[in-house]
PDB file of C-alpha atoms in Angstrom:
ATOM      1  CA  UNK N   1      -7.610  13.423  13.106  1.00 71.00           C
ATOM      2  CA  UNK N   2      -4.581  12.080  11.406  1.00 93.00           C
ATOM      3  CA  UNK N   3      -4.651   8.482   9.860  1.00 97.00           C
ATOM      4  CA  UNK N   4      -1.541   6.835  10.350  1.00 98.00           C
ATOM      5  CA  UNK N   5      -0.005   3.484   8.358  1.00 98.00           C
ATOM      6  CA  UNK N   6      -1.199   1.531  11.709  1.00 98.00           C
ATOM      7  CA  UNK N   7      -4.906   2.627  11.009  1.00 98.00           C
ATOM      8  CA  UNK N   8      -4.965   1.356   7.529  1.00 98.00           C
ATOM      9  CA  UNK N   9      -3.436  -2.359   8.178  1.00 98.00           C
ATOM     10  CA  UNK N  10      -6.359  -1.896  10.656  1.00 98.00           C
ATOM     11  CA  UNK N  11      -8.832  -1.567   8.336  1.00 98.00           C
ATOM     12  CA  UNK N  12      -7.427  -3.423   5.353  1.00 98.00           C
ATOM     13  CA  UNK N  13      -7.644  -6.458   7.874  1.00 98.00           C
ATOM     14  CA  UNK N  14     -11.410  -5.886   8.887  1.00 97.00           C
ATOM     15  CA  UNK N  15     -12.176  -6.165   4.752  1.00 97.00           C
ATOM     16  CA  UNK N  16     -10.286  -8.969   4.109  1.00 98.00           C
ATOM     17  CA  UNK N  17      -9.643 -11.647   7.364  1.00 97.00           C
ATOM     18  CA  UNK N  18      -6.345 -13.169   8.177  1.00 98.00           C
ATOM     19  CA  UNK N  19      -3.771 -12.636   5.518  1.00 98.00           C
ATOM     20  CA  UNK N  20      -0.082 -12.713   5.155  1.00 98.00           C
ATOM     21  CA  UNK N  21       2.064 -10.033   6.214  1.00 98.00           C
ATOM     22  CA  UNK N  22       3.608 -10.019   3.094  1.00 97.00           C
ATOM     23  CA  UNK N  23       0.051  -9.692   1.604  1.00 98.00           C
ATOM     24  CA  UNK N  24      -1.021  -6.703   4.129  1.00 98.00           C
ATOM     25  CA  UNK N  25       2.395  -4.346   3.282  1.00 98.00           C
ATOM     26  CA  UNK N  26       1.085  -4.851  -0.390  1.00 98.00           C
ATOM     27  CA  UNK N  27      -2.233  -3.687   0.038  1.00 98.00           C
ATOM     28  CA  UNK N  28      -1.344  -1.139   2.027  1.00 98.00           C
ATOM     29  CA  UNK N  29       0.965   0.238  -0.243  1.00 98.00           C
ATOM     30  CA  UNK N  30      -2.189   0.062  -3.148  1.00 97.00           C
ATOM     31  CA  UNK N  31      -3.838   1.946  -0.861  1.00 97.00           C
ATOM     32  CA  UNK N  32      -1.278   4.587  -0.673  1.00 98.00           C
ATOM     33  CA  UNK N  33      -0.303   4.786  -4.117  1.00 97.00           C
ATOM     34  CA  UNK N  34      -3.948   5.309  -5.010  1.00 95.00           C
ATOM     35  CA  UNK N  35      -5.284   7.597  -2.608  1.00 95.00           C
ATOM     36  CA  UNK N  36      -2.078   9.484  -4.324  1.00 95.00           C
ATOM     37  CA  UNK N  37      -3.284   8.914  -7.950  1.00 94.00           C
ATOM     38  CA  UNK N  38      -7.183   9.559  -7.061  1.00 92.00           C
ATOM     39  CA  UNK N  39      -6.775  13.165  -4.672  1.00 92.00           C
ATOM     40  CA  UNK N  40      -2.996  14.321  -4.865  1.00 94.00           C
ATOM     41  CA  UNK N  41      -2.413  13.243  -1.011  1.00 95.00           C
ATOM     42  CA  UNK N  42      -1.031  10.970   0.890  1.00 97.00           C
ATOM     43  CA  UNK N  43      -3.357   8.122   2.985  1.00 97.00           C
ATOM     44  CA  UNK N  44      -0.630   8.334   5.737  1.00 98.00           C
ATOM     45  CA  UNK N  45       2.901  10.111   6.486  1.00 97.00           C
ATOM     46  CA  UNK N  46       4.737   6.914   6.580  1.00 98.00           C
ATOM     47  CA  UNK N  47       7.516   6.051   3.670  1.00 98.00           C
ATOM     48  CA  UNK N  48       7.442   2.881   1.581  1.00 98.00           C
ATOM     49  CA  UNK N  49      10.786   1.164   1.096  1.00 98.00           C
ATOM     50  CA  UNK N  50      11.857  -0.657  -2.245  1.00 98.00           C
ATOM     51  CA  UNK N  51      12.900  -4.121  -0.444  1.00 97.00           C
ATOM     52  CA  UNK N  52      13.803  -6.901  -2.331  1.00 96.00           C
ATOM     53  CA  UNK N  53      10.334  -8.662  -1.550  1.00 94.00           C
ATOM     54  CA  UNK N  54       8.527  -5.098  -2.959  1.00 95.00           C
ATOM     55  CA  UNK N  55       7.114  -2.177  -0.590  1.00 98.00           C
ATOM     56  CA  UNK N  56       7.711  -2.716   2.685  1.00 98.00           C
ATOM     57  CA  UNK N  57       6.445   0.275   5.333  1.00 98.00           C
ATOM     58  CA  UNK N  58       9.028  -0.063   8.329  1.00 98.00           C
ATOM     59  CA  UNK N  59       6.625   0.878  10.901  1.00 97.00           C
ATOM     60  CA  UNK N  60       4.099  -2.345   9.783  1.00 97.00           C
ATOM     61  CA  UNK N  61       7.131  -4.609   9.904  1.00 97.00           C
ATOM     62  CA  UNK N  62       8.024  -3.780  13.211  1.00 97.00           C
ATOM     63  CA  UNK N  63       5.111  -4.893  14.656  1.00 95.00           C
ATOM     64  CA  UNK N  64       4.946  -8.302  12.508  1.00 94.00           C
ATOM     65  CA  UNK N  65       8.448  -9.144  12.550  1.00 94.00           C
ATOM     66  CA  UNK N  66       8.450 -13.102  12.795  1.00 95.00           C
ATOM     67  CA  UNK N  67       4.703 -13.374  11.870  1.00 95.00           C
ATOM     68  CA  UNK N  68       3.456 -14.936   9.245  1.00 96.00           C
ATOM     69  CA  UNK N  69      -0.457 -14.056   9.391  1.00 97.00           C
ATOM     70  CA  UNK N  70      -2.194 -11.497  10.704  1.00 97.00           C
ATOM     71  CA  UNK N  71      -6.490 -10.970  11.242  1.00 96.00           C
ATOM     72  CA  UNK N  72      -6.465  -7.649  12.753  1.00 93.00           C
ATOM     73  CA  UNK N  73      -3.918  -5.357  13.975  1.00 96.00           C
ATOM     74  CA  UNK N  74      -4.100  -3.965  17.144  1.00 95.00           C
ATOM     75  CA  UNK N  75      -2.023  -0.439  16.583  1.00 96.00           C
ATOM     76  CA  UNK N  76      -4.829   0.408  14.232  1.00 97.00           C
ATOM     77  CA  UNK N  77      -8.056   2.536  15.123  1.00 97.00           C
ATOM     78  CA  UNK N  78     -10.309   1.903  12.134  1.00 97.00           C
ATOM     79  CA  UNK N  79     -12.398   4.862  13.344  1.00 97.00           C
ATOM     80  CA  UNK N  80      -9.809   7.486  12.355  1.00 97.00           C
ATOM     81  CA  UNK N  81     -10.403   6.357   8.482  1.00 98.00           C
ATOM     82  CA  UNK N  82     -13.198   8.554   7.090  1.00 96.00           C
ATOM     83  CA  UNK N  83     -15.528   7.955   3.955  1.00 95.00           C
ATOM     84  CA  UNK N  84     -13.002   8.706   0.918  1.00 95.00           C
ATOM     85  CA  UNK N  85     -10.621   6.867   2.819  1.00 96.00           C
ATOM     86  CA  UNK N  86     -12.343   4.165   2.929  1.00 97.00           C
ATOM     87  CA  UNK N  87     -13.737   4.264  -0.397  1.00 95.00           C
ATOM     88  CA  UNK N  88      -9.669   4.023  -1.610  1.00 95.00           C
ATOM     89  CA  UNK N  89      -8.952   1.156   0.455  1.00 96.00           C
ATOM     90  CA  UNK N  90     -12.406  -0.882  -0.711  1.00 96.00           C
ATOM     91  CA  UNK N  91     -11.370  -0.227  -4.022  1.00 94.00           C
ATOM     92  CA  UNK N  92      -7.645  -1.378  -3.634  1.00 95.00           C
ATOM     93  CA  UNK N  93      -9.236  -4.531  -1.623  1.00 96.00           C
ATOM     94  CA  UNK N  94     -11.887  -4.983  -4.616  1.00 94.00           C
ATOM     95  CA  UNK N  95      -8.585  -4.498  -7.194  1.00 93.00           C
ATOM     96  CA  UNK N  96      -6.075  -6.581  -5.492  1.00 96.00           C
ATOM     97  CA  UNK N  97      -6.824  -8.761  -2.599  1.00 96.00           C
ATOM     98  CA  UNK N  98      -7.756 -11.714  -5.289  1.00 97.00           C
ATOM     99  CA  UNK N  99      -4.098 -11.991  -5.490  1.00 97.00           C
ATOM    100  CA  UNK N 100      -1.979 -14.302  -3.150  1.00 97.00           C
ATOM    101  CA  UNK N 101       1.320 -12.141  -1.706  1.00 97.00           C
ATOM    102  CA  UNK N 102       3.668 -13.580  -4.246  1.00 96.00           C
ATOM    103  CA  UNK N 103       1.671 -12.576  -7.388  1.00 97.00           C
ATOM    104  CA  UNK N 104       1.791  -8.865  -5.532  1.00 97.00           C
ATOM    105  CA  UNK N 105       4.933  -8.338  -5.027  1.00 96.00           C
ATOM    106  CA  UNK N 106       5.736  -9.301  -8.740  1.00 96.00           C
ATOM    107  CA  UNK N 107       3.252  -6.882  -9.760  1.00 96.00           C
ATOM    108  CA  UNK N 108       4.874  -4.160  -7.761  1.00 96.00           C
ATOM    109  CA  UNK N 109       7.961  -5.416  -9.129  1.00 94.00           C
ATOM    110  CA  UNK N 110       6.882  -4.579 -12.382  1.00 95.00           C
ATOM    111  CA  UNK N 111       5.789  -1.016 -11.701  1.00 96.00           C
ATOM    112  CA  UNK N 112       7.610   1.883 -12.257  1.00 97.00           C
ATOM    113  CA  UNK N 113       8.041   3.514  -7.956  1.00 98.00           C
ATOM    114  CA  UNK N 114       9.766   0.207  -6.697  1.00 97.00           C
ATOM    115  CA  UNK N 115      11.884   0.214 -10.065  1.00 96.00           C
ATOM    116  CA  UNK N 116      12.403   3.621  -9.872  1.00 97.00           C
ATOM    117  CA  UNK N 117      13.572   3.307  -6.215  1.00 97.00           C
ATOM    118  CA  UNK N 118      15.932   0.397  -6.482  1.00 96.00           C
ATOM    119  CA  UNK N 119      17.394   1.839  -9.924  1.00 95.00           C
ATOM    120  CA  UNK N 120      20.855   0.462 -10.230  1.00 94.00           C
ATOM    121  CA  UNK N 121      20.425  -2.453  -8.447  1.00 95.00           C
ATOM    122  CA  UNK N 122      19.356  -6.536  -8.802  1.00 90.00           C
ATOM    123  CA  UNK N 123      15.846  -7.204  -7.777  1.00 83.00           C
ATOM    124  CA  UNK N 124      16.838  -9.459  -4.898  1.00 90.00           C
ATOM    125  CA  UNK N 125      19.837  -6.619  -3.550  1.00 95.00           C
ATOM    126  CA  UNK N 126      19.393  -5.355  -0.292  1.00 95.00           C
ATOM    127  CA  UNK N 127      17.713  -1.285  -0.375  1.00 96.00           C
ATOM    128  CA  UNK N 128      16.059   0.470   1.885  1.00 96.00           C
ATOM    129  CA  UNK N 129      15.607   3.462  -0.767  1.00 97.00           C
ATOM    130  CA  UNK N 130      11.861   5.519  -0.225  1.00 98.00           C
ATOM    131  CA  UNK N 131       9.833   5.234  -3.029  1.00 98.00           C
ATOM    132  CA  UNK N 132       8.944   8.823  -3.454  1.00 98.00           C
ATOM    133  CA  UNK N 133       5.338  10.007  -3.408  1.00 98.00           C
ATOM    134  CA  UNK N 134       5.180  11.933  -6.335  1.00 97.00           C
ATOM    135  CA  UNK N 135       6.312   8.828  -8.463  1.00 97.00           C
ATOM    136  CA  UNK N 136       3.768   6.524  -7.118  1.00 97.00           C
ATOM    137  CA  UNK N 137       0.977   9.519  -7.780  1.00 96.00           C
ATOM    138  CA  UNK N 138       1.994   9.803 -11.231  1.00 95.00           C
ATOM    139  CA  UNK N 139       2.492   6.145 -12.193  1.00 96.00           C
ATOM    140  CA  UNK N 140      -0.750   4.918 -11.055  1.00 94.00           C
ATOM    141  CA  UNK N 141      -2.909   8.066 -12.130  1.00 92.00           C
ATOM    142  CA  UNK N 142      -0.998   7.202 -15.432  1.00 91.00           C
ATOM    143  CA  UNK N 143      -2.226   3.617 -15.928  1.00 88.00           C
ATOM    144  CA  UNK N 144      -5.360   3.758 -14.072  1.00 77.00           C
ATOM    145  CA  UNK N 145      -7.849   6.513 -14.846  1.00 57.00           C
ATOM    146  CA  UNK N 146      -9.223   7.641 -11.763  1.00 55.00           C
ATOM    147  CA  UNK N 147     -11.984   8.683 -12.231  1.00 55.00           C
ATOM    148  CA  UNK N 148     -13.312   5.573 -13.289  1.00 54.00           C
ATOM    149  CA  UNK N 149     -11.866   3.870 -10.562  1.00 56.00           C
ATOM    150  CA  UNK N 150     -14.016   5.380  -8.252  1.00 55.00           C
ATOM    151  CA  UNK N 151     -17.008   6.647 -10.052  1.00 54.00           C
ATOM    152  CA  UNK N 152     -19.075   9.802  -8.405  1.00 43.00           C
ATOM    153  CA  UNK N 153     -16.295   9.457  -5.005  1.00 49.00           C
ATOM    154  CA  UNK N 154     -14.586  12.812  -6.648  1.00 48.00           C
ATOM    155  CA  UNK N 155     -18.133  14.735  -7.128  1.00 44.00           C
ATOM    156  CA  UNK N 156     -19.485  13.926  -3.548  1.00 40.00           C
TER     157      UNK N 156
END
């Protein structure tokens, strides 16, 4: 069963409530970049783009274009995400989800795949450049030593 980008919003928004859809791309992203840094594969096929505003997953934006907030997300089947999946996206939610949308996107702006991605230009320049995989696995396995992130996850 494949887990798509839909699935996780899904889920992110049954652990948290209504947030902003600013807030949800950003999470979602953690979630990514993690489940990268933690098992060497991806959470979901979809790309990341370095907007202006941080990571932005064109799919997720489609379907909130001109929303604000969102409490759950319908395009999402929180049944496809299995235990380690969900594991990552507790511990992103348990990491991050203290933060309001602004303070997330300037973290992201701070890190090394959005830079990376947008290299060249101004922060608030319009890009629509991926942020590649393998530089969001190595950054955050870099600063965040895995396997204390998520204790005996790796040994189950």
């Amino acid at each position: 069963m494949t887990t798509t980008v839909h699935d996780v919003a899904a889920s992110v928004l049954s652990k948290t409530g209504r947030i902003s859809t600013m807030k949800l791309q950003k999470l979602v992203y953690y979630a990514q970049a993690w489940k990268l840094a933690i098992t060497g594969s991806t959470l979901f096929a979809e790309d990341f783009q370095a907007w202006a505003n941080g990571p932005v997953c064109q799919p997720l934006f489609e379907r909130h274009r001109g929303v604000f907030a969102v409490s759950n997300w319908k395009d999402g089947d929180t049944t496809k995400i299995n235990e380690l999946q969900d594991a990552v996206i507790t511990l992103v939610i348990n990491k991050y989800a203290r933060l309001s949308a602004a303070p997330l996107s300037d973290l992201t702006h701070s890190e090394a795949p959005w830079r990376q991605a947008r290299e060249g230009l101004p922060d608030d320049a319009y890009s629509v450049a991926v942020i590649a995989t393998d530089s969001m696995r190595d950054y955050y396995r870099k600063i965040g030593g895995t396997k204390e992130l998520v204790g005996d996850l790796l040994d189950a």
